[in-house]
Structure formats: structure tokens, C-alpha cells
């Protein structure tokens, strides 16, 4: 699949649920209204949809949410997609999770063919963790991280950088990740969905963070890439990697190879734009076969925009797009 700007679309992020067992302040409103079951694709529909994308050249799939591991029997979807790993199919199957379910699911994920996971962890401080997640306890996430390592999964920690929340913790997080053999990725907060409070107060430019980190750590240039938007460095003192995802201070759209499908079958060609395609309708149309489904996907890819319009400033107080990150898929 080639978009209008000559970029090959090879990476699909699929939200399997809009639900989550936490309520992170940058991702959801505290009082969320979740989708009725009838609007959410079944696991079989999600598997068929992923198969169509694979048939069109997608070779990497990341399952997301909400929190994907709270979806009942989701491991069956991992197993079905894992069976597509290999020549002519997927090169990688991954997941982004908050880690709370990993103590019981890490082994199953590894058996299904997952080799690398992202775990969202914005802080190592229990009180800050409870505040950021609104009610979460840090211990299940930490236990899940170590369970994943024990199962042989490579773990990358994702942390959203938030001014006045965790900006004093990044040195500690680098040291902790180095101690436990984990990579770290820092992410700028993105203007998606209405939340309690203002993102103007949360926003912390990673250009500033990186300059501060260089006072204590040697960040060596590297060409390492996971196929996503992060720019990686090696921390010389620990040997681990640190990545920076900077949708605001450095737009990463020129090399975008990604599209996102929500749990309702809505395809977003760009995280920061509202144009979308309804794939649930062709999925549930008994008169359309897989070729008809692929045709609907290709039509949508033909509309993939050049980039997003993310901005956070005092004048633009409304989010760039109204939907929450949990709706689109992390």
C-alpha cells in the first residue's frame, strides 16, 4: 500500500477495546462513557480485518486499547495473528499495555509469537502513579514488567513527559531501566480529546528534556528503529536505549508508515486528523468478500494526509481532535 505521498504503509495499530482498568489523566476523562458491545468488532472480525491488511502488505501489527489485555479471550486473537508470522506474512506482532495483566498473560503472549512489548509507566513514584492513573497502584504494573522479562519478552517503557508531574524523574527512570535491562521511550503529551484540566499545563517539550539529560548522561546517536516514530539514542552509561517521540517539537510525519483501526472498525489514516473510513460496514456486509474489504482499505489509504496539525498553546485550548487517545488506539 502506497499513500499519495509515496510512503509505504506497512504498520497497523489495532485497538481491540476502548476500555481500560486505569484512567490516565492525559488519555481519558475520569468519567468515561464506553461503547456498547454491538458497536465493537468481534475478535473474529478483528482477525479478518488484520488478515486483509496483511494481504495488502502490512508486516507489523501492534494491538492496543484502551488496555488490550482486559478484553475477554484476547489471547485467541494474538494466537491467530501469531500464526501469520513468517515469510509472506507478519514480521512482528507487538502490544502496548499498562502492564496490570502481564503477571497472568506474559507467558501466553510469548507463546503466541510476541517478542517485544511496550509498557506504559510514567513514574516510579507510587503516589505520582496513583495521581496520574487516578486510582491505580504501581505494584501490579511493576510485577507485570518483571513477569514479561521472565517470559523472555523484550520490554520498552513508555513514559509521557508531563510538566510538574514527572519531569524530575527521568534521571531515575534511566538508571532504573539500565539496572533492569529495559529500554525507555519518552513521549510528548498529545492534544487528543477533552480531559480534566489543560494540556498547556502538562506540556513539556522533549527538546528541553533531552538537553537536561545530557548533563548527566551520554546520549549516543544510533540508527536503531522499531518502525515507529521514536528517535533513539544509546545511553552510554547503561547500554540501554532511550527514545523520544516528539509530535510537537519535531513533526515525524515525513516518514509515517502507520494507520490505526479502532475497536469499532474505524480506520484513521492519521492520528492527528479526523478523516476516517468505516471498515465495520464492509466487514459485516455479507455480499462483500475479502477483496471488497481490501478495496475499501485501499480507497482510504488513497486519502492519507501528509501530516497532522498538532499544536499546544495558550490560544488553542481545545484539543486538535476531539476523540481520546483511548478511542483511537495508543
Short mmCIF file of C-alpha atoms in Angstrom, two decimals:
data_model
loop_
_atom_site.label_atom_id
_atom_site.label_comp_id
_atom_site.label_asym_id
_atom_site.label_seq_id
_atom_site.Cartn_x
_atom_site.Cartn_y
_atom_site.Cartn_z
CA UNK A 1 0.00 0.00 0.00
CA UNK A 2 1.46 3.33 -1.10
CA UNK A 3 -0.12 6.57 0.10
CA UNK A 4 -0.46 9.77 -2.00
CA UNK A 5 2.97 10.95 -0.81
CA UNK A 6 4.87 7.81 -1.78
CA UNK A 7 5.07 6.37 1.74
CA UNK A 8 4.62 2.61 2.10
CA UNK A 9 2.03 1.74 4.73
CA UNK A 10 3.36 -1.36 6.47
CA UNK A 11 2.42 -0.85 10.14
CA UNK A 12 -1.08 -1.28 11.55
CA UNK A 13 -2.10 -0.36 15.08
CA UNK A 14 -5.35 -2.01 16.14
CA UNK A 15 -7.37 -1.00 19.19
CA UNK A 16 -9.18 -4.09 20.46
CA UNK A 17 -11.15 -2.23 23.13
CA UNK A 18 -11.83 1.31 24.32
CA UNK A 19 -11.95 0.10 27.93
CA UNK A 20 -9.18 0.30 30.47
CA UNK A 21 -8.65 -0.56 34.12
CA UNK A 22 -6.86 2.78 34.70
CA UNK A 23 -7.82 6.39 33.88
CA UNK A 24 -4.57 8.13 32.99
CA UNK A 25 -5.05 11.90 33.06
CA UNK A 26 -3.57 12.55 29.58
CA UNK A 27 -5.55 9.74 27.93
CA UNK A 28 -9.08 9.68 29.35
CA UNK A 29 -11.59 11.76 31.17
CA UNK A 30 -12.30 10.40 34.65
CA UNK A 31 -15.95 9.72 33.86
CA UNK A 32 -15.70 7.91 30.51
CA UNK A 33 -18.66 6.54 28.58
CA UNK A 34 -17.64 3.32 26.88
CA UNK A 35 -19.01 1.82 23.70
CA UNK A 36 -21.90 -0.66 23.65
CA UNK A 37 -20.84 -4.19 22.75
CA UNK A 38 -22.73 -4.22 19.44
CA UNK A 39 -20.53 -1.42 18.08
CA UNK A 40 -17.27 -3.21 18.91
CA UNK A 41 -15.79 -5.65 16.40
CA UNK A 42 -15.70 -9.26 17.48
CA UNK A 43 -12.30 -10.93 17.81
CA UNK A 44 -13.12 -12.88 14.64
CA UNK A 45 -13.86 -9.65 12.78
CA UNK A 46 -10.63 -8.11 14.04
CA UNK A 47 -8.71 -11.18 12.85
CA UNK A 48 -10.29 -10.99 9.40
CA UNK A 49 -9.59 -7.28 9.16
CA UNK A 50 -5.95 -7.76 10.14
CA UNK A 51 -5.71 -10.53 7.55
CA UNK A 52 -6.88 -8.13 4.84
CA UNK A 53 -4.22 -5.60 5.83
CA UNK A 54 -1.56 -8.31 5.83
CA UNK A 55 -2.69 -9.30 2.35
CA UNK A 56 -2.10 -5.70 1.27
CA UNK A 57 1.46 -5.60 2.60
CA UNK A 58 1.24 -4.78 6.31
CA UNK A 59 4.03 -6.69 8.06
CA UNK A 60 3.83 -5.26 11.58
CA UNK A 61 0.77 -5.18 13.82
CA UNK A 62 0.52 -3.68 17.29
CA UNK A 63 -2.54 -4.41 19.41
CA UNK A 64 -3.57 -1.53 21.65
CA UNK A 65 -6.57 -0.21 23.58
CA UNK A 66 -7.73 1.19 25.91
CA UNK A 67 -5.97 -1.62 27.70
CA UNK A 68 -5.93 -4.53 25.22
CA UNK A 69 -5.31 -7.24 27.79
CA UNK A 70 -8.60 -6.58 29.62
CA UNK A 71 -10.55 -7.76 26.56
CA UNK A 72 -12.02 -11.20 27.26
CA UNK A 73 -10.23 -14.01 25.39
CA UNK A 74 -7.97 -11.54 23.56
CA UNK A 75 -5.16 -14.10 23.67
CA UNK A 76 -7.03 -16.03 20.95
CA UNK A 77 -6.52 -13.04 18.63
CA UNK A 78 -2.83 -12.98 19.49
CA UNK A 79 -2.58 -16.68 18.66
CA UNK A 80 -4.37 -16.29 15.33
CA UNK A 81 -2.19 -13.35 14.32
CA UNK A 82 0.91 -15.10 15.62
CA UNK A 83 0.18 -17.93 13.21
CA UNK A 84 0.65 -15.39 10.40
CA UNK A 85 4.23 -14.62 11.43
CA UNK A 86 6.76 -15.71 8.83
CA UNK A 87 7.57 -15.43 5.13
CA UNK A 88 4.88 -13.57 3.22
CA UNK A 89 3.06 -12.57 6.39
CA UNK A 90 3.87 -10.63 9.52
CA UNK A 91 7.39 -9.78 10.57
CA UNK A 92 6.30 -8.64 14.03
CA UNK A 93 3.33 -8.79 16.38
CA UNK A 94 3.51 -6.48 19.38
CA UNK A 95 1.33 -4.94 22.07
CA UNK A 96 1.15 -1.77 24.13
CA UNK A 97 -0.15 -2.37 27.64
CA UNK A 98 -0.29 -0.76 31.07
CA UNK A 99 1.16 -3.97 32.46
CA UNK A 100 -1.53 -4.76 35.01
CA UNK A 101 -2.45 -8.08 33.35
CA UNK A 102 1.04 -9.26 32.46
CA UNK A 103 1.63 -11.43 35.51
CA UNK A 104 -1.01 -13.83 34.18
CA UNK A 105 -0.65 -13.22 30.43
CA UNK A 106 3.05 -12.71 29.65
CA UNK A 107 3.69 -16.39 29.06
CA UNK A 108 0.70 -16.70 26.71
CA UNK A 109 1.85 -13.65 24.75
CA UNK A 110 5.31 -15.15 24.30
CA UNK A 111 3.80 -18.48 23.22
CA UNK A 112 1.65 -16.65 20.66
CA UNK A 113 4.72 -15.17 18.99
CA UNK A 114 5.04 -11.78 20.68
CA UNK A 115 8.69 -10.95 21.27
CA UNK A 116 8.61 -7.28 22.21
CA UNK A 117 6.12 -5.21 24.21
CA UNK A 118 5.65 -1.62 25.30
CA UNK A 119 4.55 -0.96 28.87
CA UNK A 120 3.16 2.44 29.84
CA UNK A 121 4.81 3.64 33.06
CA UNK A 122 5.07 7.38 33.58
CA UNK A 123 6.61 7.36 37.04
CA UNK A 124 8.34 5.14 39.59
CA UNK A 125 6.78 7.00 42.50
CA UNK A 126 3.72 5.19 43.90
CA UNK A 127 1.92 8.41 44.88
CA UNK A 128 2.51 10.03 41.50
CA UNK A 129 1.42 6.82 39.78
CA UNK A 130 -1.85 6.87 41.71
CA UNK A 131 -2.39 10.53 40.78
CA UNK A 132 -1.61 10.04 37.06
CA UNK A 133 -3.78 6.92 36.75
CA UNK A 134 -6.42 8.33 39.12
CA UNK A 135 -6.74 5.10 41.11
CA UNK A 136 -4.01 2.70 40.05
CA UNK A 137 -1.41 1.02 42.22
CA UNK A 138 2.11 0.74 40.82
CA UNK A 139 2.85 -2.76 42.11
CA UNK A 140 0.78 -4.72 39.52
CA UNK A 141 2.50 -2.86 36.68
CA UNK A 142 5.99 -3.43 38.12
CA UNK A 143 5.21 -7.10 38.75
CA UNK A 144 3.91 -7.36 35.20
CA UNK A 145 7.11 -5.87 33.76
CA UNK A 146 9.25 -8.42 35.56
CA UNK A 147 6.87 -11.25 34.57
CA UNK A 148 7.28 -10.19 30.95
CA UNK A 149 11.06 -10.23 31.27
CA UNK A 150 10.90 -13.67 32.87
CA UNK A 151 8.82 -14.88 29.91
CA UNK A 152 11.56 -13.74 27.53
CA UNK A 153 9.84 -10.61 26.23
CA UNK A 154 11.86 -7.51 25.44
CA UNK A 155 10.26 -4.66 27.38
CA UNK A 156 10.29 -0.97 26.46
CA UNK A 157 8.91 1.50 28.98
CA UNK A 158 6.76 4.31 27.54
CA UNK A 159 6.53 7.47 29.66
CA UNK A 160 4.53 10.56 28.76
CA UNK A 161 6.53 13.62 29.81
CA UNK A 162 4.38 15.95 31.90
CA UNK A 163 5.44 19.27 33.32
CA UNK A 164 5.10 19.42 37.07
CA UNK A 165 4.29 15.71 37.27
CA UNK A 166 7.27 13.53 36.32
CA UNK A 167 9.82 15.96 34.87
CA UNK A 168 12.12 15.40 37.86
CA UNK A 169 12.12 11.61 37.45
CA UNK A 170 13.76 10.97 34.12
CA UNK A 171 17.28 10.52 35.50
CA UNK A 172 15.92 7.98 37.97
CA UNK A 173 13.98 6.19 35.23
CA UNK A 174 17.05 5.95 33.01
CA UNK A 175 19.04 4.45 35.88
CA UNK A 176 16.23 2.04 36.78
CA UNK A 177 15.80 0.91 33.18
CA UNK A 178 19.54 0.40 32.93
CA UNK A 179 19.54 -1.70 36.09
CA UNK A 180 16.80 -3.98 34.78
CA UNK A 181 17.75 -4.12 31.10
CA UNK A 182 14.81 -2.11 29.80
CA UNK A 183 14.64 0.47 27.04
CA UNK A 184 12.84 3.76 27.71
CA UNK A 185 10.82 6.00 25.42
CA UNK A 186 9.68 9.49 26.39
CA UNK A 187 6.60 10.89 24.65
CA UNK A 188 5.28 14.43 24.38
CA UNK A 189 1.67 14.79 25.51
CA UNK A 190 -0.63 14.95 22.50
CA UNK A 191 -3.76 17.15 22.11
CA UNK A 192 -6.30 14.34 21.77
CA UNK A 193 -9.70 14.51 23.46
CA UNK A 194 -11.11 16.63 26.23
CA UNK A 195 -9.53 15.90 29.61
CA UNK A 196 -9.83 17.38 33.09
CA UNK A 197 -7.53 20.39 33.22
CA UNK A 198 -5.40 21.82 30.42
CA UNK A 199 -2.64 20.25 28.35
CA UNK A 200 -0.99 23.66 28.29
CA UNK A 201 -0.13 22.96 31.91
CA UNK A 202 1.04 19.39 31.13
CA UNK A 203 3.09 20.05 28.01
CA UNK A 204 6.84 19.52 28.38
CA UNK A 205 8.98 19.86 25.21
CA UNK A 206 11.32 16.89 24.85
CA UNK A 207 13.96 19.14 23.31
CA UNK A 208 14.27 20.67 26.79
CA UNK A 209 14.26 17.26 28.47
CA UNK A 210 16.97 15.90 26.19
CA UNK A 211 19.21 18.91 26.85
CA UNK A 212 18.82 18.39 30.60
CA UNK A 213 19.53 14.67 30.37
CA UNK A 214 22.79 15.33 28.52
CA UNK A 215 24.10 16.98 31.67
CA UNK A 216 24.18 13.59 33.40
CA UNK A 217 24.11 11.01 30.61
CA UNK A 218 25.98 10.42 27.36
CA UNK A 219 23.38 10.01 24.61
CA UNK A 220 24.98 8.44 21.56
CA UNK A 221 23.40 8.67 18.11
CA UNK A 222 22.03 5.43 16.72
CA UNK A 223 20.15 4.33 13.62
CA UNK A 224 18.09 1.85 15.64
CA UNK A 225 14.40 1.87 14.73
CA UNK A 226 11.35 -0.17 15.70
CA UNK A 227 9.36 1.06 12.71
CA UNK A 228 7.55 3.71 14.75
CA UNK A 229 8.11 7.45 15.18
CA UNK A 230 10.67 7.35 18.02
CA UNK A 231 14.21 8.64 17.54
CA UNK A 232 16.60 6.50 19.59
CA UNK A 233 19.88 7.10 21.37
CA UNK A 234 22.07 4.70 23.33
CA UNK A 235 22.74 5.71 26.93
CA UNK A 236 26.49 5.04 27.15
CA UNK A 237 26.48 4.62 30.93
CA UNK A 238 23.80 1.91 30.95
CA UNK A 239 23.98 0.37 27.49
CA UNK A 240 20.20 0.70 27.11
CA UNK A 241 18.32 2.79 24.57
CA UNK A 242 16.26 5.89 25.12
CA UNK A 243 13.75 7.06 22.52
CA UNK A 244 11.96 10.36 22.04
CA UNK A 245 8.56 10.72 20.34
CA UNK A 246 8.10 14.39 19.51
CA UNK A 247 4.90 15.12 17.57
CA UNK A 248 5.06 18.79 18.55
CA UNK A 249 8.71 19.84 18.79
CA UNK A 250 9.73 17.73 15.78
CA UNK A 251 7.00 16.57 13.44
CA UNK A 252 7.65 12.92 12.45
CA UNK A 253 5.10 12.76 9.62
CA UNK A 254 7.53 12.71 6.68
CA UNK A 255 8.31 9.02 7.26
CA UNK A 256 4.89 7.91 8.51
CA UNK A 257 4.22 4.26 7.68
CA UNK A 258 1.26 3.78 10.03
CA UNK A 259 -2.51 3.68 10.13
CA UNK A 260 -4.85 2.96 13.03
CA UNK A 261 -8.03 0.95 13.32
CA UNK A 262 -10.34 1.45 16.29
CA UNK A 263 -12.25 -1.33 18.01
CA UNK A 264 -15.34 -0.24 16.05
CA UNK A 265 -13.61 -0.75 12.71
CA UNK A 266 -12.96 2.92 12.00
CA UNK A 267 -9.72 3.42 10.08
CA UNK A 268 -7.83 6.62 10.83
CA UNK A 269 -5.18 7.34 8.26
CA UNK A 270 -3.58 9.93 10.58
CA UNK A 271 -3.56 10.13 14.38
CA UNK A 272 -3.97 13.91 14.26
CA UNK A 273 -6.67 14.23 11.59
CA UNK A 274 -10.39 13.42 11.69
CA UNK A 275 -10.75 11.92 8.22
CA UNK A 276 -11.65 8.25 8.61
CA UNK A 277 -13.12 5.23 6.85
CA UNK A 278 -15.78 2.89 8.18
CA UNK A 279 -14.50 -0.68 7.74
CA UNK A 280 -17.13 -2.23 10.00
CA UNK A 281 -19.76 -1.82 7.28
CA UNK A 282 -17.88 -3.83 4.62
CA UNK A 283 -16.82 -6.34 7.30
CA UNK A 284 -20.45 -7.01 8.17
CA UNK A 285 -21.73 -6.86 4.59
CA UNK A 286 -22.43 -10.47 3.60
CA UNK A 287 -22.28 -9.52 -0.07
CA UNK A 288 -18.63 -8.40 0.15
CA UNK A 289 -15.73 -10.84 0.19
CA UNK A 290 -12.18 -10.11 1.32
CA UNK A 291 -11.38 -8.44 -2.00
CA UNK A 292 -14.20 -5.97 -1.37
CA UNK A 293 -12.81 -5.31 2.09
CA UNK A 294 -9.34 -4.72 0.64
CA UNK A 295 -10.82 -2.29 -1.90
CA UNK A 296 -12.35 -0.25 0.95
CA UNK A 297 -8.96 -0.17 2.69
CA UNK A 298 -7.13 0.95 -0.44
CA UNK A 299 -9.64 3.74 -1.05
CA UNK A 300 -8.98 5.03 2.46
CA UNK A 301 -5.20 4.84 2.03
CA UNK A 302 -5.56 7.00 -1.07
CA UNK A 303 -6.73 9.78 1.29
CA UNK A 304 -3.91 9.52 3.83
CA UNK A 305 -2.82 13.11 4.57
CA UNK A 306 0.71 14.42 4.56
CA UNK A 307 0.73 15.07 8.31
CA UNK A 308 -1.02 16.15 11.46
CA UNK A 309 -1.76 19.62 12.80
CA UNK A 310 -0.87 19.07 16.45
CA UNK A 311 -0.29 22.24 18.44
CA UNK A 312 -0.44 23.12 22.12
CA UNK A 313 -0.50 26.79 23.00
CA UNK A 314 -2.44 29.27 25.10
CA UNK A 315 -4.64 30.35 22.22
CA UNK A 316 -5.56 26.84 21.04
CA UNK A 317 -7.01 25.46 24.24
CA UNK A 318 -9.24 22.88 22.56
CA UNK A 319 -7.71 19.52 21.57
CA UNK A 320 -6.51 19.12 17.98
CA UNK A 321 -9.04 16.30 17.58
CA UNK A 322 -12.00 15.56 19.84
CA UNK A 323 -11.53 11.79 20.24
CA UNK A 324 -9.50 10.47 23.14
CA UNK A 325 -6.29 8.53 22.65
CA UNK A 326 -8.03 5.51 24.14
CA UNK A 327 -10.59 5.62 21.33
CA UNK A 328 -8.04 5.83 18.53
CA UNK A 329 -5.61 3.31 19.98
CA UNK A 330 -2.35 4.16 21.70
#
